[in-house]
């Protein structure tokens, strides 16, 4: 029996990934919507093989706006919404656990569920270095969640209480090292602009709270990180993640991942913030 929820998937040239993503939800969700932002590969052709999937088209501005556009404009009929990217798949454990919640009845005060991503990098599960578990508000009641307005590292904000799931969402984060570095170069630009502008948090943003849920605790430490000096913090972050949080136990592929994700990416962000500051100093107006 399908669960009474709607799955929303964002796509752009995801021909290599979308089939497995849809395969993980087609027997699980009552509704499936894809919001495509102009794919030019075989993505839409592959999706057309699934008669249950409804495709909507919307020009891409940024991830926050695209996700919120989907929440506000899709003809969602179910009371619950699950958000996925094309490189994510639902684990069987996740589907069984959520299905059990629907069968038993979800308490009225619960408006969302947190689930951890299980990152797969170069075919290996990245289990150490503080990278697992990392919880996100993957699923929430219709009208009780939205995506925070950030250029990078956006989370869904849920109004009300949440429960933490044991089942994971599998996240295949790279097709190749070239794809990984190109994406992170783009994301480093967005993150550097975001930190450079120092936008104040609002009610639409996940609040940092050391005593809160896993998302809030993670945001608390990220806020601490952002207050540290440029170029110092990537070194400290990598040392903590790789040595103190046992990232070295992930082996050679783990070394590649933790170095690129914890040091190279963060250092690139700092270098771009430094560049923005120099440009502002040279062009104060």
PDB file of C-alpha atoms in Angstrom:
ATOM      1  CA  UNK A   1       0.000   0.000   0.000  1.00  0.00           C
ATOM      2  CA  UNK A   2       1.295   3.440  -0.933  1.00  0.00           C
ATOM      3  CA  UNK A   3       1.779   6.029   1.793  1.00  0.00           C
ATOM      4  CA  UNK A   4      -0.445   9.137   1.740  1.00  0.00           C
ATOM      5  CA  UNK A   5       2.342  11.551   0.875  1.00  0.00           C
ATOM      6  CA  UNK A   6       3.665  13.522  -2.088  1.00  0.00           C
ATOM      7  CA  UNK A   7       7.272  13.302  -3.261  1.00  0.00           C
ATOM      8  CA  UNK A   8       8.799  16.383  -4.915  1.00  0.00           C
ATOM      9  CA  UNK A   9      11.991  15.943  -6.960  1.00  0.00           C
ATOM     10  CA  UNK A  10      14.003  18.769  -8.553  1.00  0.00           C
ATOM     11  CA  UNK A  11      15.797  17.970 -11.804  1.00  0.00           C
ATOM     12  CA  UNK A  12      18.197  19.481 -14.314  1.00  0.00           C
ATOM     13  CA  UNK A  13      20.041  17.107 -16.658  1.00  0.00           C
ATOM     14  CA  UNK A  14      19.724  14.143 -14.311  1.00  0.00           C
ATOM     15  CA  UNK A  15      19.492  11.354 -16.906  1.00  0.00           C
ATOM     16  CA  UNK A  16      22.100   9.241 -15.107  1.00  0.00           C
ATOM     17  CA  UNK A  17      20.315   9.439 -11.757  1.00  0.00           C
ATOM     18  CA  UNK A  18      16.598  10.002 -12.125  1.00  0.00           C
ATOM     19  CA  UNK A  19      15.615   6.405 -12.918  1.00  0.00           C
ATOM     20  CA  UNK A  20      17.014   5.010  -9.661  1.00  0.00           C
ATOM     21  CA  UNK A  21      15.550   7.938  -7.731  1.00  0.00           C
ATOM     22  CA  UNK A  22      12.078   7.344  -9.132  1.00  0.00           C
ATOM     23  CA  UNK A  23      12.488   3.605  -8.645  1.00  0.00           C
ATOM     24  CA  UNK A  24      12.934   4.151  -4.924  1.00  0.00           C
ATOM     25  CA  UNK A  25       9.642   6.068  -4.534  1.00  0.00           C
ATOM     26  CA  UNK A  26       7.310   4.796  -7.260  1.00  0.00           C
ATOM     27  CA  UNK A  27       5.850   2.042  -5.065  1.00  0.00           C
ATOM     28  CA  UNK A  28       5.845   4.212  -1.947  1.00  0.00           C
ATOM     29  CA  UNK A  29       4.262   7.621  -2.604  1.00  0.00           C
ATOM     30  CA  UNK A  30       0.707   8.452  -3.590  1.00  0.00           C
ATOM     31  CA  UNK A  31       1.862  11.407  -5.690  1.00  0.00           C
ATOM     32  CA  UNK A  32       5.172  12.170  -7.388  1.00  0.00           C
ATOM     33  CA  UNK A  33       5.996  15.558  -8.882  1.00  0.00           C
ATOM     34  CA  UNK A  34       9.148  16.481 -10.784  1.00  0.00           C
ATOM     35  CA  UNK A  35      10.049  20.148 -11.148  1.00  0.00           C
ATOM     36  CA  UNK A  36      12.453  20.464 -14.072  1.00  0.00           C
ATOM     37  CA  UNK A  37      14.447  23.598 -14.825  1.00  0.00           C
ATOM     38  CA  UNK A  38      15.234  23.066 -18.498  1.00  0.00           C
ATOM     39  CA  UNK A  39      16.911  19.683 -18.898  1.00  0.00           C
ATOM     40  CA  UNK A  40      18.514  19.145 -22.308  1.00  0.00           C
ATOM     41  CA  UNK A  41      19.590  15.518 -21.859  1.00  0.00           C
ATOM     42  CA  UNK A  42      17.358  12.424 -21.622  1.00  0.00           C
ATOM     43  CA  UNK A  43      15.918  13.304 -18.199  1.00  0.00           C
ATOM     44  CA  UNK A  44      12.401  14.117 -19.373  1.00  0.00           C
ATOM     45  CA  UNK A  45      12.331  11.174 -21.757  1.00  0.00           C
ATOM     46  CA  UNK A  46      13.158   8.799 -18.906  1.00  0.00           C
ATOM     47  CA  UNK A  47      10.545  10.381 -16.645  1.00  0.00           C
ATOM     48  CA  UNK A  48       7.906   9.963 -19.364  1.00  0.00           C
ATOM     49  CA  UNK A  49       8.202   6.187 -18.894  1.00  0.00           C
ATOM     50  CA  UNK A  50       6.506   6.609 -15.515  1.00  0.00           C
ATOM     51  CA  UNK A  51       2.855   7.440 -16.067  1.00  0.00           C
ATOM     52  CA  UNK A  52       2.365   8.201 -12.346  1.00  0.00           C
ATOM     53  CA  UNK A  53       4.908  11.027 -12.381  1.00  0.00           C
ATOM     54  CA  UNK A  54       3.728  14.555 -13.168  1.00  0.00           C
ATOM     55  CA  UNK A  55       6.273  17.001 -14.561  1.00  0.00           C
ATOM     56  CA  UNK A  56       6.212  20.760 -14.057  1.00  0.00           C
ATOM     57  CA  UNK A  57       8.635  23.247 -15.568  1.00  0.00           C
ATOM     58  CA  UNK A  58      10.037  26.259 -13.764  1.00  0.00           C
ATOM     59  CA  UNK A  59      13.086  28.393 -14.505  1.00  0.00           C
ATOM     60  CA  UNK A  60      15.820  28.017 -11.909  1.00  0.00           C
ATOM     61  CA  UNK A  61      16.890  31.011  -9.812  1.00  0.00           C
ATOM     62  CA  UNK A  62      18.340  29.310  -6.764  1.00  0.00           C
ATOM     63  CA  UNK A  63      17.615  26.182  -4.744  1.00  0.00           C
ATOM     64  CA  UNK A  64      15.609  27.956  -2.048  1.00  0.00           C
ATOM     65  CA  UNK A  65      13.291  29.676  -4.500  1.00  0.00           C
ATOM     66  CA  UNK A  66      12.891  26.540  -6.610  1.00  0.00           C
ATOM     67  CA  UNK A  67      11.950  24.419  -3.606  1.00  0.00           C
ATOM     68  CA  UNK A  68       9.549  26.997  -2.220  1.00  0.00           C
ATOM     69  CA  UNK A  69       7.979  27.528  -5.655  1.00  0.00           C
ATOM     70  CA  UNK A  70       7.240  23.799  -5.746  1.00  0.00           C
ATOM     71  CA  UNK A  71       5.640  23.871  -2.294  1.00  0.00           C
ATOM     72  CA  UNK A  72       3.485  26.867  -3.180  1.00  0.00           C
ATOM     73  CA  UNK A  73       2.417  26.006  -6.740  1.00  0.00           C
ATOM     74  CA  UNK A  74       2.170  22.246  -7.202  1.00  0.00           C
ATOM     75  CA  UNK A  75      -1.363  20.775  -6.943  1.00  0.00           C
ATOM     76  CA  UNK A  76      -0.510  18.684  -3.890  1.00  0.00           C
ATOM     77  CA  UNK A  77      -3.452  16.642  -2.627  1.00  0.00           C
ATOM     78  CA  UNK A  78      -1.872  14.713   0.244  1.00  0.00           C
ATOM     79  CA  UNK A  79      -1.321  15.973   3.772  1.00  0.00           C
ATOM     80  CA  UNK A  80       2.394  15.129   3.825  1.00  0.00           C
ATOM     81  CA  UNK A  81       5.306  16.137   1.577  1.00  0.00           C
ATOM     82  CA  UNK A  82       8.684  14.468   1.071  1.00  0.00           C
ATOM     83  CA  UNK A  83      11.466  16.366  -0.709  1.00  0.00           C
ATOM     84  CA  UNK A  84      14.233  14.651  -2.680  1.00  0.00           C
ATOM     85  CA  UNK A  85      17.051  15.536  -5.037  1.00  0.00           C
ATOM     86  CA  UNK A  86      17.620  13.379  -8.113  1.00  0.00           C
ATOM     87  CA  UNK A  87      20.792  11.890  -6.629  1.00  0.00           C
ATOM     88  CA  UNK A  88      18.962  10.684  -3.522  1.00  0.00           C
ATOM     89  CA  UNK A  89      17.146   7.383  -2.938  1.00  0.00           C
ATOM     90  CA  UNK A  90      14.909   6.210  -0.135  1.00  0.00           C
ATOM     91  CA  UNK A  91      16.226   3.206   1.757  1.00  0.00           C
ATOM     92  CA  UNK A  92      13.875   0.287   2.417  1.00  0.00           C
ATOM     93  CA  UNK A  93      14.251   0.968   6.150  1.00  0.00           C
ATOM     94  CA  UNK A  94      13.038   4.532   5.624  1.00  0.00           C
ATOM     95  CA  UNK A  95       9.974   3.421   3.661  1.00  0.00           C
ATOM     96  CA  UNK A  96       9.013   0.714   6.148  1.00  0.00           C
ATOM     97  CA  UNK A  97       9.418   3.058   9.099  1.00  0.00           C
ATOM     98  CA  UNK A  98       7.369   5.871   7.548  1.00  0.00           C
ATOM     99  CA  UNK A  99       4.736   3.384   6.412  1.00  0.00           C
ATOM    100  CA  UNK A 100       4.409   2.131   9.977  1.00  0.00           C
ATOM    101  CA  UNK A 101       3.912   5.676  11.243  1.00  0.00           C
ATOM    102  CA  UNK A 102       1.057   6.203   8.790  1.00  0.00           C
ATOM    103  CA  UNK A 103      -0.549   2.906   9.772  1.00  0.00           C
ATOM    104  CA  UNK A 104      -0.365   3.661  13.498  1.00  0.00           C
ATOM    105  CA  UNK A 105      -1.350   7.298  13.094  1.00  0.00           C
ATOM    106  CA  UNK A 106       0.996  10.267  13.420  1.00  0.00           C
ATOM    107  CA  UNK A 107       0.411  12.366  16.560  1.00  0.00           C
ATOM    108  CA  UNK A 108      -1.292  15.672  15.757  1.00  0.00           C
ATOM    109  CA  UNK A 109       1.517  17.700  17.318  1.00  0.00           C
ATOM    110  CA  UNK A 110       4.124  16.173  14.972  1.00  0.00           C
ATOM    111  CA  UNK A 111       4.553  18.267  11.847  1.00  0.00           C
ATOM    112  CA  UNK A 112       7.757  16.836  10.450  1.00  0.00           C
ATOM    113  CA  UNK A 113      10.325  14.050  10.361  1.00  0.00           C
ATOM    114  CA  UNK A 114      14.108  14.315  10.405  1.00  0.00           C
ATOM    115  CA  UNK A 115      16.102  11.722   8.476  1.00  0.00           C
ATOM    116  CA  UNK A 116      19.827  11.285   8.024  1.00  0.00           C
ATOM    117  CA  UNK A 117      21.591  11.257   4.706  1.00  0.00           C
ATOM    118  CA  UNK A 118      23.816   8.260   4.016  1.00  0.00           C
ATOM    119  CA  UNK A 119      26.521   9.727   1.784  1.00  0.00           C
ATOM    120  CA  UNK A 120      27.986   7.476  -0.908  1.00  0.00           C
ATOM    121  CA  UNK A 121      31.235   8.828  -2.388  1.00  0.00           C
ATOM    122  CA  UNK A 122      33.109   6.916  -5.106  1.00  0.00           C
ATOM    123  CA  UNK A 123      30.974   3.905  -4.230  1.00  0.00           C
ATOM    124  CA  UNK A 124      31.791   4.028  -0.520  1.00  0.00           C
ATOM    125  CA  UNK A 125      29.609   4.949   2.436  1.00  0.00           C
ATOM    126  CA  UNK A 126      31.268   7.853   4.265  1.00  0.00           C
ATOM    127  CA  UNK A 127      30.545   6.763   7.798  1.00  0.00           C
ATOM    128  CA  UNK A 128      33.059   8.672   9.927  1.00  0.00           C
ATOM    129  CA  UNK A 129      34.411  12.181  10.323  1.00  0.00           C
ATOM    130  CA  UNK A 130      31.153  13.516  11.751  1.00  0.00           C
ATOM    131  CA  UNK A 131      29.483  13.073   8.369  1.00  0.00           C
ATOM    132  CA  UNK A 132      27.044  10.431   9.553  1.00  0.00           C
ATOM    133  CA  UNK A 133      24.437  10.852  10.761  1.00  0.00           C
ATOM    134  CA  UNK A 134      23.535  14.290   9.385  1.00  0.00           C
ATOM    135  CA  UNK A 135      19.836  14.990   9.793  1.00  0.00           C
ATOM    136  CA  UNK A 136      17.563  17.011   7.541  1.00  0.00           C
ATOM    137  CA  UNK A 137      13.863  17.799   7.653  1.00  0.00           C
ATOM    138  CA  UNK A 138      13.038  15.604   4.677  1.00  0.00           C
ATOM    139  CA  UNK A 139       9.308  15.292   5.290  1.00  0.00           C
ATOM    140  CA  UNK A 140       6.607  17.528   6.783  1.00  0.00           C
ATOM    141  CA  UNK A 141       2.879  18.267   6.802  1.00  0.00           C
ATOM    142  CA  UNK A 142       1.577  20.358   3.943  1.00  0.00           C
ATOM    143  CA  UNK A 143       1.731  24.018   4.937  1.00  0.00           C
ATOM    144  CA  UNK A 144       4.077  23.362   7.876  1.00  0.00           C
ATOM    145  CA  UNK A 145       7.440  23.511   6.117  1.00  0.00           C
ATOM    146  CA  UNK A 146       9.439  25.707   3.784  1.00  0.00           C
ATOM    147  CA  UNK A 147      13.018  26.046   2.571  1.00  0.00           C
ATOM    148  CA  UNK A 148      15.130  28.668   4.292  1.00  0.00           C
ATOM    149  CA  UNK A 149      16.274  31.560   2.121  1.00  0.00           C
ATOM    150  CA  UNK A 150      19.970  30.823   1.719  1.00  0.00           C
ATOM    151  CA  UNK A 151      22.159  30.629  -1.372  1.00  0.00           C
ATOM    152  CA  UNK A 152      23.832  27.414  -0.174  1.00  0.00           C
ATOM    153  CA  UNK A 153      23.364  24.694   2.454  1.00  0.00           C
ATOM    154  CA  UNK A 154      19.615  25.235   2.712  1.00  0.00           C
ATOM    155  CA  UNK A 155      17.473  23.269   5.133  1.00  0.00           C
ATOM    156  CA  UNK A 156      13.725  22.931   5.357  1.00  0.00           C
ATOM    157  CA  UNK A 157      12.255  24.705   8.361  1.00  0.00           C
ATOM    158  CA  UNK A 158       9.355  22.917  10.055  1.00  0.00           C
ATOM    159  CA  UNK A 159       6.787  24.756  12.131  1.00  0.00           C
ATOM    160  CA  UNK A 160       6.083  22.573  15.162  1.00  0.00           C
ATOM    161  CA  UNK A 161       7.457  19.373  16.647  1.00  0.00           C
ATOM    162  CA  UNK A 162       9.434  16.774  14.717  1.00  0.00           C
ATOM    163  CA  UNK A 163      10.386  13.127  15.118  1.00  0.00           C
ATOM    164  CA  UNK A 164      13.720  11.554  14.224  1.00  0.00           C
ATOM    165  CA  UNK A 165      13.691   8.574  11.852  1.00  0.00           C
ATOM    166  CA  UNK A 166      16.116   5.665  11.962  1.00  0.00           C
ATOM    167  CA  UNK A 167      15.876   4.928   8.225  1.00  0.00           C
ATOM    168  CA  UNK A 168      18.288   6.800   5.952  1.00  0.00           C
ATOM    169  CA  UNK A 169      18.055   8.667   2.676  1.00  0.00           C
ATOM    170  CA  UNK A 170      20.890   7.483   0.432  1.00  0.00           C
ATOM    171  CA  UNK A 171      22.803  10.383  -1.147  1.00  0.00           C
ATOM    172  CA  UNK A 172      25.028   9.646  -4.173  1.00  0.00           C
ATOM    173  CA  UNK A 173      26.996  12.840  -4.176  1.00  0.00           C
ATOM    174  CA  UNK A 174      29.249  12.433  -7.200  1.00  0.00           C
ATOM    175  CA  UNK A 175      29.487  10.836 -10.618  1.00  0.00           C
ATOM    176  CA  UNK A 176      33.208  11.660 -10.806  1.00  0.00           C
ATOM    177  CA  UNK A 177      35.812  13.803  -9.073  1.00  0.00           C
ATOM    178  CA  UNK A 178      35.500  16.319 -11.914  1.00  0.00           C
ATOM    179  CA  UNK A 179      31.761  16.656 -11.258  1.00  0.00           C
ATOM    180  CA  UNK A 180      32.369  16.884  -7.509  1.00  0.00           C
ATOM    181  CA  UNK A 181      34.957  19.668  -7.785  1.00  0.00           C
ATOM    182  CA  UNK A 182      32.992  21.623 -10.400  1.00  0.00           C
ATOM    183  CA  UNK A 183      29.868  21.579  -8.219  1.00  0.00           C
ATOM    184  CA  UNK A 184      31.771  22.565  -5.103  1.00  0.00           C
ATOM    185  CA  UNK A 185      33.502  25.391  -6.955  1.00  0.00           C
ATOM    186  CA  UNK A 186      30.041  26.743  -7.839  1.00  0.00           C
ATOM    187  CA  UNK A 187      28.745  26.209  -4.302  1.00  0.00           C
ATOM    188  CA  UNK A 188      31.829  27.883  -2.799  1.00  0.00           C
ATOM    189  CA  UNK A 189      30.942  31.021  -4.743  1.00  0.00           C
ATOM    190  CA  UNK A 190      27.403  31.011  -3.348  1.00  0.00           C
ATOM    191  CA  UNK A 191      28.591  30.354   0.210  1.00  0.00           C
ATOM    192  CA  UNK A 192      31.276  33.056   0.025  1.00  0.00           C
ATOM    193  CA  UNK A 193      28.716  35.636  -1.151  1.00  0.00           C
ATOM    194  CA  UNK A 194      26.347  34.548   1.610  1.00  0.00           C
ATOM    195  CA  UNK A 195      28.969  34.887   4.343  1.00  0.00           C
ATOM    196  CA  UNK A 196      30.355  38.101   2.863  1.00  0.00           C
ATOM    197  CA  UNK A 197      26.939  39.733   2.919  1.00  0.00           C
ATOM    198  CA  UNK A 198      26.419  38.665   6.546  1.00  0.00           C
ATOM    199  CA  UNK A 199      22.652  38.414   6.195  1.00  0.00           C
ATOM    200  CA  UNK A 200      20.919  38.280   9.550  1.00  0.00           C
ATOM    201  CA  UNK A 201      19.035  35.077  10.385  1.00  0.00           C
ATOM    202  CA  UNK A 202      15.247  35.293  10.266  1.00  0.00           C
ATOM    203  CA  UNK A 203      12.331  33.160  11.355  1.00  0.00           C
ATOM    204  CA  UNK A 204      12.677  31.476   7.936  1.00  0.00           C
ATOM    205  CA  UNK A 205      16.107  30.123   8.901  1.00  0.00           C
ATOM    206  CA  UNK A 206      17.080  27.115  11.000  1.00  0.00           C
ATOM    207  CA  UNK A 207      18.207  28.520  14.351  1.00  0.00           C
ATOM    208  CA  UNK A 208      21.435  27.350  15.941  1.00  0.00           C
ATOM    209  CA  UNK A 209      20.745  25.700  19.289  1.00  0.00           C
ATOM    210  CA  UNK A 210      23.201  23.466  21.137  1.00  0.00           C
ATOM    211  CA  UNK A 211      20.309  21.869  23.026  1.00  0.00           C
ATOM    212  CA  UNK A 212      17.954  21.596  20.061  1.00  0.00           C
ATOM    213  CA  UNK A 213      17.362  18.869  17.483  1.00  0.00           C
ATOM    214  CA  UNK A 214      20.262  17.514  15.361  1.00  0.00           C
ATOM    215  CA  UNK A 215      19.730  20.137  12.624  1.00  0.00           C
ATOM    216  CA  UNK A 216      19.796  22.976  15.141  1.00  0.00           C
ATOM    217  CA  UNK A 217      22.930  21.617  16.826  1.00  0.00           C
ATOM    218  CA  UNK A 218      24.683  21.349  13.496  1.00  0.00           C
ATOM    219  CA  UNK A 219      23.715  24.927  12.613  1.00  0.00           C
ATOM    220  CA  UNK A 220      24.987  26.070  16.051  1.00  0.00           C
ATOM    221  CA  UNK A 221      28.474  24.711  15.286  1.00  0.00           C
ATOM    222  CA  UNK A 222      28.371  26.095  11.736  1.00  0.00           C
ATOM    223  CA  UNK A 223      27.631  29.540  13.158  1.00  0.00           C
ATOM    224  CA  UNK A 224      30.647  29.170  15.465  1.00  0.00           C
ATOM    225  CA  UNK A 225      32.776  28.158  12.504  1.00  0.00           C
ATOM    226  CA  UNK A 226      31.745  31.216  10.512  1.00  0.00           C
ATOM    227  CA  UNK A 227      32.913  33.509  13.316  1.00  0.00           C
ATOM    228  CA  UNK A 228      36.442  32.078  13.206  1.00  0.00           C
ATOM    229  CA  UNK A 229      39.300  33.762  11.260  1.00  0.00           C
ATOM    230  CA  UNK A 230      39.567  33.093   7.540  1.00  0.00           C
ATOM    231  CA  UNK A 231      42.164  30.501   6.473  1.00  0.00           C
ATOM    232  CA  UNK A 232      42.564  29.252  10.042  1.00  0.00           C
ATOM    233  CA  UNK A 233      39.181  27.581  10.253  1.00  0.00           C
ATOM    234  CA  UNK A 234      39.605  25.166   7.291  1.00  0.00           C
ATOM    235  CA  UNK A 235      42.733  23.699   8.904  1.00  0.00           C
ATOM    236  CA  UNK A 236      41.015  23.283  12.260  1.00  0.00           C
ATOM    237  CA  UNK A 237      37.884  21.865  10.648  1.00  0.00           C
ATOM    238  CA  UNK A 238      39.815  19.247   8.701  1.00  0.00           C
ATOM    239  CA  UNK A 239      41.904  18.246  11.718  1.00  0.00           C
ATOM    240  CA  UNK A 240      38.794  17.817  13.879  1.00  0.00           C
ATOM    241  CA  UNK A 241      36.834  15.914  11.244  1.00  0.00           C
ATOM    242  CA  UNK A 242      39.646  13.696   9.977  1.00  0.00           C
ATOM    243  CA  UNK A 243      41.514  12.923  13.185  1.00  0.00           C
ATOM    244  CA  UNK A 244      39.326  13.599  16.224  1.00  0.00           C
ATOM    245  CA  UNK A 245      36.090  12.414  14.569  1.00  0.00           C
ATOM    246  CA  UNK A 246      37.904   9.431  12.999  1.00  0.00           C
ATOM    247  CA  UNK A 247      37.496  10.340   9.338  1.00  0.00           C
ATOM    248  CA  UNK A 248      40.681   8.374   8.621  1.00  0.00           C
ATOM    249  CA  UNK A 249      38.676   5.182   9.248  1.00  0.00           C
ATOM    250  CA  UNK A 250      36.911   5.766   5.913  1.00  0.00           C
ATOM    251  CA  UNK A 251      40.060   4.677   4.079  1.00  0.00           C
ATOM    252  CA  UNK A 252      41.570   6.110   0.899  1.00  0.00           C
ATOM    253  CA  UNK A 253      38.254   7.226  -0.592  1.00  0.00           C
ATOM    254  CA  UNK A 254      37.447   8.758   2.767  1.00  0.00           C
ATOM    255  CA  UNK A 255      40.733  10.667   2.694  1.00  0.00           C
ATOM    256  CA  UNK A 256      39.824  12.075  -0.721  1.00  0.00           C
ATOM    257  CA  UNK A 257      36.333  13.020   0.442  1.00  0.00           C
ATOM    258  CA  UNK A 258      37.275  14.545   3.800  1.00  0.00           C
ATOM    259  CA  UNK A 259      40.191  16.509   2.328  1.00  0.00           C
ATOM    260  CA  UNK A 260      38.098  17.928  -0.514  1.00  0.00           C
ATOM    261  CA  UNK A 261      34.929  18.519   1.490  1.00  0.00           C
ATOM    262  CA  UNK A 262      36.410  19.577   4.834  1.00  0.00           C
ATOM    263  CA  UNK A 263      39.522  21.465   3.718  1.00  0.00           C
ATOM    264  CA  UNK A 264      39.720  22.295   0.004  1.00  0.00           C
ATOM    265  CA  UNK A 265      36.083  23.416  -0.270  1.00  0.00           C
ATOM    266  CA  UNK A 266      36.239  25.472   2.941  1.00  0.00           C
ATOM    267  CA  UNK A 267      39.568  27.022   1.973  1.00  0.00           C
ATOM    268  CA  UNK A 268      38.133  27.961  -1.427  1.00  0.00           C
ATOM    269  CA  UNK A 269      35.217  29.691   0.310  1.00  0.00           C
ATOM    270  CA  UNK A 270      37.647  31.685   2.460  1.00  0.00           C
ATOM    271  CA  UNK A 271      39.746  32.635  -0.565  1.00  0.00           C
ATOM    272  CA  UNK A 272      36.648  33.932  -2.359  1.00  0.00           C
ATOM    273  CA  UNK A 273      35.534  35.881   0.735  1.00  0.00           C
ATOM    274  CA  UNK A 274      39.027  37.394   0.858  1.00  0.00           C
ATOM    275  CA  UNK A 275      38.721  38.313  -2.824  1.00  0.00           C
ATOM    276  CA  UNK A 276      35.333  39.951  -2.225  1.00  0.00           C
ATOM    277  CA  UNK A 277      36.750  41.982   0.664  1.00  0.00           C
ATOM    278  CA  UNK A 278      39.657  43.178  -1.492  1.00  0.00           C
ATOM    279  CA  UNK A 279      37.251  44.179  -4.246  1.00  0.00           C
ATOM    280  CA  UNK A 280      35.110  46.097  -1.770  1.00  0.00           C
ATOM    281  CA  UNK A 281      38.160  47.875  -0.370  1.00  0.00           C
ATOM    282  CA  UNK A 282      39.305  48.893  -3.850  1.00  0.00           C
ATOM    283  CA  UNK A 283      35.769  49.873  -4.905  1.00  0.00           C
ATOM    284  CA  UNK A 284      34.066  51.214  -1.757  1.00  0.00           C
ATOM    285  CA  UNK A 285      31.173  52.641  -3.758  1.00  0.00           C
TER     286      UNK A 285
END
